[in-house]
mmCIF file of C-alpha atoms in Angstrom:
data_model
loop_
_atom_site.group_PDB
_atom_site.id
_atom_site.type_symbol
_atom_site.label_atom_id
_atom_site.label_comp_id
_atom_site.label_asym_id
_atom_site.label_seq_id
_atom_site.Cartn_x
_atom_site.Cartn_y
_atom_site.Cartn_z
ATOM 1 C CA MET A 1066 0.000 0.000 0.000
ATOM 2 C CA ALA A 1067 1.303 3.425 -0.914
ATOM 3 C CA GLU A 1068 2.431 5.660 1.937
ATOM 4 C CA GLY A 1069 -0.456 7.678 3.269
ATOM 5 C CA GLY A 1070 -2.988 5.554 1.403
ATOM 6 C CA ASN A 1071 -6.155 4.047 2.867
ATOM 7 C CA ALA A 1072 -6.935 0.347 2.981
ATOM 8 C CA MET A 1073 -10.379 -0.004 1.400
ATOM 9 C CA THR A 1074 -12.422 -3.181 1.515
ATOM 10 C CA THR A 1075 -15.459 -3.613 -0.694
ATOM 11 C CA ILE A 1076 -18.048 -6.049 0.636
ATOM 12 C CA ASN A 1077 -20.242 -7.859 -1.850
ATOM 13 C CA TRP A 1078 -23.444 -7.994 0.188
ATOM 14 C CA ASN A 1079 -25.304 -9.867 -2.521
ATOM 15 C CA GLU A 1080 -22.695 -12.610 -2.593
ATOM 16 C CA ILE A 1081 -22.922 -13.022 1.186
ATOM 17 C CA TRP A 1082 -26.723 -13.109 0.911
ATOM 18 C CA ARG A 1083 -26.577 -15.948 -1.593
ATOM 19 C CA SER A 1084 -24.077 -17.949 0.428
ATOM 20 C CA THR A 1085 -25.603 -17.603 3.894
ATOM 21 C CA GLU A 1086 -29.349 -17.229 3.436
ATOM 22 C CA ASP A 1087 -31.771 -20.130 3.137
ATOM 23 C CA SER A 1088 -33.975 -17.751 1.150
ATOM 24 C CA ILE A 1089 -33.433 -19.530 -2.165
ATOM 25 C CA GLU A 1090 -34.942 -22.787 -0.979
ATOM 26 C CA ARG A 1091 -37.806 -21.117 0.864
ATOM 27 C CA SER A 1092 -38.574 -18.730 -1.986
ATOM 28 C CA ASN A 1093 -39.084 -21.706 -4.301
ATOM 29 C CA ASN A 1094 -41.139 -23.843 -1.928
ATOM 30 C CA LEU A 1095 -44.608 -23.074 -3.221
ATOM 31 C CA ASP A 1096 -46.072 -26.324 -1.906
ATOM 32 C CA PHE A 1097 -45.045 -25.411 1.651
ATOM 33 C CA TRP A 1098 -46.599 -21.933 1.539
ATOM 34 C CA ASN A 1099 -49.807 -23.177 -0.094
ATOM 35 C CA ALA A 1100 -50.174 -25.830 2.614
ATOM 36 C CA PHE A 1101 -49.331 -23.273 5.305
ATOM 37 C CA ALA A 1102 -51.989 -20.801 4.139
ATOM 38 C CA PRO A 1103 -55.043 -22.175 6.042
ATOM 39 C CA ARG A 1104 -53.118 -22.189 9.327
ATOM 40 C CA PHE A 1105 -51.407 -18.878 8.686
ATOM 41 C CA ARG A 1106 -54.751 -17.181 8.268
ATOM 42 C CA ASN A 1107 -55.591 -17.953 11.891
ATOM 43 C CA LYS A 1108 -53.170 -15.204 12.872
ATOM 44 C CA ASN A 1109 -55.419 -12.575 11.331
ATOM 45 C CA GLY A 1110 -57.556 -10.809 13.875
ATOM 46 C CA MET A 1111 -55.189 -11.644 16.732
ATOM 47 C CA GLU A 1112 -53.897 -8.672 18.659
ATOM 48 C CA ASP A 1113 -50.338 -8.175 17.515
ATOM 49 C CA PRO A 1114 -48.376 -5.107 18.643
ATOM 50 C CA TYR A 1115 -46.033 -5.630 15.697
ATOM 51 C CA ILE A 1116 -48.787 -4.622 13.238
ATOM 52 C CA GLU A 1117 -49.384 -1.253 14.898
ATOM 53 C CA LYS A 1118 -45.709 -0.498 15.464
ATOM 54 C CA PHE A 1119 -44.885 -1.312 11.840
ATOM 55 C CA TYR A 1120 -47.669 1.049 10.748
ATOM 56 C CA GLU A 1121 -46.385 3.802 13.047
ATOM 57 C CA TYR A 1122 -42.844 3.512 11.708
ATOM 58 C CA MET A 1123 -44.089 3.321 8.109
ATOM 59 C CA GLU A 1124 -45.369 6.917 8.444
ATOM 60 C CA ALA A 1125 -48.340 6.370 6.152
ATOM 61 C CA GLN A 1126 -50.449 9.413 5.412
ATOM 62 C CA PRO A 1127 -54.239 9.438 4.955
ATOM 63 C CA GLY A 1128 -55.081 8.305 1.445
ATOM 64 C CA ASP A 1129 -51.707 6.642 0.822
ATOM 65 C CA THR A 1130 -51.779 3.576 -1.404
ATOM 66 C CA LEU A 1131 -49.732 0.619 -0.155
ATOM 67 C CA PHE A 1132 -47.921 -2.217 -1.937
ATOM 68 C CA ASP A 1133 -47.540 -5.224 0.386
ATOM 69 C CA MET A 1134 -45.034 -7.710 -1.062
ATOM 70 C CA GLY A 1135 -45.181 -11.155 0.526
ATOM 71 C CA CYS A 1136 -48.564 -10.343 2.022
ATOM 72 C CA GLY A 1137 -49.326 -13.920 3.090
ATOM 73 C CA SER A 1138 -52.929 -14.224 4.172
ATOM 74 C CA GLY A 1139 -53.272 -10.514 4.860
ATOM 75 C CA THR A 1140 -51.669 -10.103 8.281
ATOM 76 C CA LEU A 1141 -50.924 -6.445 7.504
ATOM 77 C CA ALA A 1142 -52.996 -5.876 4.365
ATOM 78 C CA ILE A 1143 -56.339 -6.377 6.112
ATOM 79 C CA PRO A 1144 -55.783 -4.116 9.159
ATOM 80 C CA TYR A 1145 -54.205 -1.433 6.959
ATOM 81 C CA ALA A 1146 -57.186 -1.580 4.601
ATOM 82 C CA GLN A 1147 -59.361 -1.158 7.695
ATOM 83 C CA LYS A 1148 -57.452 2.068 8.342
ATOM 84 C CA GLY A 1149 -58.720 3.333 4.986
ATOM 85 C CA HIS A 1150 -55.792 2.516 2.700
ATOM 86 C CA GLU A 1151 -56.011 0.928 -0.718
ATOM 87 C CA VAL A 1152 -53.656 -2.052 -0.562
ATOM 88 C CA PHE A 1153 -52.127 -3.908 -3.482
ATOM 89 C CA ALA A 1154 -51.227 -7.201 -1.813
ATOM 90 C CA ALA A 1155 -48.802 -9.514 -3.618
ATOM 91 C CA ASP A 1156 -47.710 -13.066 -2.896
ATOM 92 C CA PHE A 1157 -46.536 -15.990 -5.000
ATOM 93 C CA SER A 1158 -48.867 -18.402 -3.196
ATOM 94 C CA PRO A 1159 -52.380 -18.451 -4.688
ATOM 95 C CA GLU A 1160 -53.640 -20.155 -1.530
ATOM 96 C CA MET A 1161 -52.365 -17.297 0.615
ATOM 97 C CA LEU A 1162 -54.139 -14.814 -1.644
ATOM 98 C CA LYS A 1163 -57.339 -16.852 -1.517
ATOM 99 C CA TYR A 1164 -57.422 -16.907 2.278
ATOM 100 C CA MET A 1165 -56.484 -13.241 2.422
ATOM 101 C CA MET A 1166 -59.487 -12.313 0.309
ATOM 102 C CA GLN A 1167 -61.744 -14.485 2.456
ATOM 103 C CA GLY A 1168 -60.502 -12.577 5.491
ATOM 104 C CA ALA A 1169 -60.935 -9.276 3.669
ATOM 105 C CA GLU A 1170 -64.546 -10.167 2.852
ATOM 106 C CA GLU A 1171 -65.229 -10.997 6.495
ATOM 107 C CA ALA A 1172 -63.604 -7.726 7.585
ATOM 108 C CA GLY A 1173 -65.608 -5.747 5.039
ATOM 109 C CA VAL A 1174 -62.551 -4.403 3.179
ATOM 110 C CA ALA A 1175 -62.386 -6.638 0.096
ATOM 111 C CA ASP A 1176 -62.979 -3.593 -2.123
ATOM 112 C CA ARG A 1177 -59.773 -1.984 -0.796
ATOM 113 C CA ILE A 1178 -57.474 -4.975 -1.288
ATOM 114 C CA HIS A 1179 -56.205 -5.955 -4.725
ATOM 115 C CA PRO A 1180 -54.507 -9.398 -4.805
ATOM 116 C CA ILE A 1181 -51.523 -9.908 -7.136
ATOM 117 C CA GLU A 1182 -49.841 -13.277 -7.718
ATOM 118 C CA LEU A 1183 -46.189 -12.261 -7.835
ATOM 119 C CA ASN A 1184 -42.833 -13.906 -7.118
ATOM 120 C CA TRP A 1185 -39.719 -12.138 -5.845
ATOM 121 C CA ASN A 1186 -37.684 -14.116 -8.363
ATOM 122 C CA GLU A 1187 -39.550 -13.188 -11.550
ATOM 123 C CA ASP A 1188 -38.896 -10.210 -13.814
ATOM 124 C CA TRP A 1189 -41.184 -7.478 -12.488
ATOM 125 C CA SER A 1190 -40.525 -5.270 -15.495
ATOM 126 C CA LEU A 1191 -42.654 -7.673 -17.546
ATOM 127 C CA ARG A 1192 -45.636 -7.091 -15.275
ATOM 128 C CA ASP A 1193 -48.013 -4.143 -15.254
ATOM 129 C CA LEU A 1194 -47.594 -3.443 -11.548
ATOM 130 C CA PRO A 1195 -49.060 -0.384 -9.827
ATOM 131 C CA GLN A 1196 -46.880 2.251 -8.234
ATOM 132 C CA CYS A 1197 -47.970 2.997 -4.686
ATOM 133 C CA ASP A 1198 -47.043 5.702 -2.226
ATOM 134 C CA ILE A 1199 -45.387 3.157 0.078
ATOM 135 C CA ALA A 1200 -44.044 -0.288 -0.803
ATOM 136 C CA PHE A 1201 -43.203 -2.655 2.016
ATOM 137 C CA SER A 1202 -42.242 -6.211 2.837
ATOM 138 C CA SER A 1203 -42.911 -7.493 6.338
ATOM 139 C CA ARG A 1204 -41.102 -10.643 7.495
ATOM 140 C CA SER A 1205 -41.243 -11.884 3.899
ATOM 141 C CA PHE A 1206 -38.033 -10.719 2.244
ATOM 142 C CA ILE A 1207 -37.076 -14.170 0.963
ATOM 143 C CA SER A 1208 -35.515 -14.143 -2.475
ATOM 144 C CA ARG A 1209 -32.585 -15.386 -4.497
ATOM 145 C CA ASP A 1210 -31.028 -12.004 -5.085
ATOM 146 C CA LEU A 1211 -30.719 -9.192 -2.544
ATOM 147 C CA THR A 1212 -29.818 -6.391 -4.942
ATOM 148 C CA SER A 1213 -32.531 -7.001 -7.536
ATOM 149 C CA SER A 1214 -35.206 -7.580 -4.874
ATOM 150 C CA LEU A 1215 -34.492 -4.218 -3.265
ATOM 151 C CA GLU A 1216 -34.668 -2.604 -6.700
ATOM 152 C CA LYS A 1217 -37.962 -4.360 -7.410
ATOM 153 C CA LEU A 1218 -39.502 -3.082 -4.192
ATOM 154 C CA GLU A 1219 -38.288 0.418 -5.006
ATOM 155 C CA SER A 1220 -39.780 0.172 -8.499
ATOM 156 C CA VAL A 1221 -43.336 -0.006 -7.113
ATOM 157 C CA ALA A 1222 -42.857 2.792 -4.551
ATOM 158 C CA LYS A 1223 -43.510 6.452 -5.255
ATOM 159 C CA ARG A 1224 -42.321 7.884 -1.942
ATOM 160 C CA ARG A 1225 -41.098 5.376 0.642
ATOM 161 C CA VAL A 1226 -39.908 1.788 1.060
ATOM 162 C CA CYS A 1227 -40.101 -0.228 4.309
ATOM 163 C CA ILE A 1228 -38.873 -3.697 5.255
ATOM 164 C CA GLY A 1229 -39.420 -5.746 8.397
ATOM 165 C CA ALA A 1230 -36.430 -8.108 8.586
ATOM 166 C CA TRP A 1231 -35.374 -10.736 11.116
ATOM 167 C CA ASP A 1232 -32.222 -9.783 13.002
ATOM 168 C CA ILE A 1233 -31.156 -13.303 13.988
ATOM 169 C CA PRO A 1234 -28.147 -14.808 12.181
ATOM 170 C CA ALA A 1235 -29.905 -18.049 11.218
ATOM 171 C CA ALA A 1236 -33.354 -19.622 11.305
ATOM 172 C CA GLY A 1237 -33.833 -21.409 14.621
ATOM 173 C CA TYR A 1238 -31.265 -19.299 16.483
ATOM 174 C CA ASP A 1239 -32.261 -19.142 20.153
ATOM 175 C CA ARG A 1240 -30.725 -16.401 22.301
ATOM 176 C CA HIS A 1241 -31.318 -18.271 25.579
ATOM 177 C CA LEU A 1242 -29.516 -21.326 24.287
ATOM 178 C CA ALA A 1243 -26.692 -19.238 22.816
ATOM 179 C CA LYS A 1244 -26.119 -17.440 26.117
ATOM 180 C CA ALA A 1245 -26.247 -20.677 28.129
ATOM 181 C CA ILE A 1246 -23.518 -22.373 26.088
ATOM 182 C CA GLY A 1247 -21.408 -19.267 25.430
ATOM 183 C CA TYR A 1248 -21.987 -19.387 21.703
ATOM 184 C CA GLU A 1249 -20.795 -16.292 19.869
ATOM 185 C CA ARG A 1250 -23.289 -14.848 17.413
ATOM 186 C CA PRO A 1251 -22.219 -16.119 13.976
ATOM 187 C CA GLY A 1252 -22.651 -14.457 10.623
ATOM 188 C CA MET A 1253 -24.977 -11.612 9.835
ATOM 189 C CA GLY A 1254 -28.725 -11.302 10.175
ATOM 190 C CA THR A 1255 -30.866 -10.382 7.188
ATOM 191 C CA HIS A 1256 -31.098 -6.804 8.468
ATOM 192 C CA TYR A 1257 -27.306 -6.437 8.446
ATOM 193 C CA LEU A 1258 -27.043 -7.420 4.790
ATOM 194 C CA ILE A 1259 -29.936 -5.206 3.713
ATOM 195 C CA MET A 1260 -28.493 -2.195 5.542
ATOM 196 C CA GLY A 1261 -25.037 -2.820 4.079
ATOM 197 C CA GLU A 1262 -26.366 -3.035 0.540
ATOM 198 C CA LEU A 1263 -28.453 0.117 0.928
ATOM 199 C CA MET A 1264 -25.695 2.175 2.547
ATOM 200 C CA ASP A 1265 -23.272 1.213 -0.207
ATOM 201 C CA ARG A 1266 -25.822 2.699 -2.638
ATOM 202 C CA ASP A 1267 -26.085 5.967 -0.652
ATOM 203 C CA VAL A 1268 -29.769 5.329 -0.024
ATOM 204 C CA PHE A 1269 -29.624 6.645 3.578
ATOM 205 C CA PRO A 1270 -31.755 3.945 5.256
ATOM 206 C CA GLU A 1271 -32.973 4.230 8.822
ATOM 207 C CA MET A 1272 -33.381 1.272 11.155
ATOM 208 C CA LYS A 1273 -35.469 0.805 14.285
ATOM 209 C CA TYR A 1274 -36.399 -2.292 16.273
ATOM 210 C CA ILE A 1275 -39.821 -3.729 16.961
ATOM 211 C CA TYR A 1276 -40.016 -5.941 20.057
ATOM 212 C CA THR A 1277 -42.931 -8.321 20.492
ATOM 213 C CA PRO A 1278 -43.616 -11.448 22.587
ATOM 214 C CA PHE A 1279 -42.529 -14.564 20.748
ATOM 215 C CA ARG A 1280 -43.666 -18.084 21.509
ATOM 216 C CA GLN A 1281 -41.047 -20.774 21.074
ATOM 217 C CA ALA A 1282 -41.131 -23.164 18.128
ATOM 218 C CA LYS A 1283 -42.911 -26.502 18.440
ATOM 219 C CA TYR A 1284 -41.156 -29.674 17.304
ATOM 220 C CA ALA A 1285 -42.711 -33.027 16.450
ATOM 221 C CA SER A 1286 -39.890 -34.894 18.205
ATOM 222 C CA ARG A 1287 -36.813 -34.238 20.278
ATOM 223 C CA GLN A 1288 -34.686 -35.442 17.379
ATOM 224 C CA GLU A 1289 -36.322 -32.915 15.045
ATOM 225 C CA ALA A 1290 -35.650 -30.139 17.557
ATOM 226 C CA GLU A 1291 -31.994 -31.072 17.865
ATOM 227 C CA GLU A 1292 -31.515 -31.343 14.099
ATOM 228 C CA GLN A 1293 -33.067 -27.950 13.422
ATOM 229 C CA LEU A 1294 -31.253 -26.222 16.250
ATOM 230 C CA ARG A 1295 -27.919 -27.643 15.135
ATOM 231 C CA GLN A 1296 -28.369 -25.877 11.806
ATOM 232 C CA ALA A 1297 -28.324 -22.554 13.664
ATOM 233 C CA PHE A 1298 -25.509 -23.645 16.014
ATOM 234 C CA SER A 1299 -23.207 -25.245 13.481
ATOM 235 C CA HIS A 1300 -19.832 -24.099 14.835
ATOM 236 C CA MET A 1301 -19.829 -25.331 18.419
ATOM 237 C CA THR A 1302 -16.704 -26.381 20.268
ATOM 238 C CA VAL A 1303 -16.529 -29.777 21.946
ATOM 239 C CA GLU A 1304 -17.405 -28.208 25.287
ATOM 240 C CA GLN A 1305 -20.286 -26.260 23.775
ATOM 241 C CA GLU A 1306 -21.584 -29.495 22.243
ATOM 242 C CA LYS A 1307 -21.808 -30.984 25.740
ATOM 243 C CA MET A 1308 -23.583 -27.902 27.115
ATOM 244 C CA PHE A 1309 -25.893 -27.882 24.085
ATOM 245 C CA CYS A 1310 -27.039 -31.450 24.758
ATOM 246 C CA ARG A 1311 -27.386 -30.765 28.493
ATOM 247 C CA TYR A 1312 -29.462 -27.640 27.817
ATOM 248 C CA LEU A 1313 -31.837 -29.576 25.590
ATOM 249 C CA GLU A 1314 -32.202 -32.264 28.243
ATOM 250 C CA GLU A 1315 -33.092 -29.693 30.882
ATOM 251 C CA HIS A 1316 -35.175 -27.189 28.937
ATOM 252 C CA LEU A 1317 -36.807 -28.987 26.009
ATOM 253 C CA ILE A 1318 -40.146 -30.161 27.403
ATOM 254 C CA TYR A 1319 -42.658 -32.596 25.919
ATOM 255 C CA HIS A 1320 -46.311 -31.499 25.778
ATOM 256 C CA PRO A 1321 -48.821 -34.308 25.090
ATOM 257 C CA GLU A 1322 -51.612 -32.042 23.842
ATOM 258 C CA ALA A 1323 -52.385 -31.540 20.142
ATOM 259 C CA ALA A 1324 -51.144 -28.359 18.471
ATOM 260 C CA VAL A 1325 -50.659 -26.724 15.100
ATOM 261 C CA PHE A 1326 -47.344 -25.176 14.131
ATOM 262 C CA ARG A 1327 -46.258 -23.921 10.710
ATOM 263 C CA GLY A 1328 -49.041 -25.708 8.927
ATOM 264 C CA ARG A 1329 -48.544 -29.065 10.659
ATOM 265 C CA ASP A 1330 -50.935 -30.873 12.980
ATOM 266 C CA LEU A 1331 -49.003 -32.246 15.937
ATOM 267 C CA ASP A 1332 -50.427 -34.892 18.287
ATOM 268 C CA GLY A 1333 -47.864 -33.808 20.845
ATOM 269 C CA PHE A 1334 -44.863 -31.491 20.672
ATOM 270 C CA TRP A 1335 -41.510 -30.528 22.170
ATOM 271 C CA GLN A 1336 -40.853 -26.943 23.164
ATOM 272 C CA PHE A 1337 -38.384 -24.950 25.240
ATOM 273 C CA ASP A 1338 -39.604 -23.943 28.683
ATOM 274 C CA HIS A 1339 -38.756 -20.289 28.137
ATOM 275 C CA ASN A 1340 -40.683 -17.663 26.220
ATOM 276 C CA ASP A 1341 -38.883 -14.918 24.427
ATOM 277 C CA ASN A 1342 -39.229 -11.520 22.830
ATOM 278 C CA SER A 1343 -38.600 -11.323 19.119
ATOM 279 C CA SER A 1344 -36.726 -8.355 17.754
ATOM 280 C CA MET A 1345 -37.509 -7.352 14.209
ATOM 281 C CA ALA A 1346 -35.497 -4.730 12.379
ATOM 282 C CA PHE A 1347 -37.641 -2.082 10.685
ATOM 283 C CA ILE A 1348 -35.668 -0.631 7.774
ATOM 284 C CA SER A 1349 -37.002 2.324 5.799
ATOM 285 C CA TRP A 1350 -35.836 4.857 3.268
ATOM 286 C CA ASP A 1351 -37.339 7.591 1.122
ATOM 287 C CA LYS A 1352 -37.147 7.446 -2.662
ATOM 288 C CA LYS A 1353 -36.064 11.087 -2.720
ATOM 289 C CA SER A 1354 -32.520 11.677 -1.502
ATOM 290 C CA PRO A 1355 -32.085 14.334 1.224
ATOM 291 C CA PHE A 1356 -29.543 15.954 -1.118
ATOM 292 C CA GLU A 1357 -31.975 16.398 -4.022
#
């Protein structure tokens, strides 16, 4: 390096996204999301502080049109339509859209919600998509390509773009377990990669956190729990392995009652004995630069 020079490192956020995210597999799994739709709809109508906090941070104005990408069965689309907004709600699962419209009919807002069957991974420029005042994706930013997906969301926004992104480094990551075994947080959460990509583009994103109660996952068997958790804790030392197994023995509890979790009917289930708060990163930016 020349004397007086600066060592500059360019990070390819998109390359990291592709190598660390399980988004590619999930974004292609249409059968899973179609099967999940009837169960997912049960969440609608439940009091969820996340919905109101997301709306507050979104800074929607009266009369704003909204584009909800990855709308699912209308978790946000329906309550936001009830607030008077016209919502263009997109998802690649036709079953999700069907159940969303059923919920919209029941809520009396079907005339304000416009369903669009749309995939993150297709070419949006070939579609006649509406431009809305605000485009957002809530807990549904699962795609093959980080850069193009951000550009796609921006393409349907007139004024503002908002994303609710998980801040955990891997699906199944449990903070209680990590603290108990002294496991250092590995990798980067989705929010980290999104913020890095946006800042490198001089977009000037802002990030806040939304904290809500979070019920632990339910597993069909202890073996299933261990297998899934190991995917999130894949770099344990020998000593951490021992503490990991001991923690599961002490805190993973069997419940004999029937339950439903992620679209599956369980005759009985295994679950940690601790509840948790989820932390979701709310990332937003305006289409107009502050320097324009």
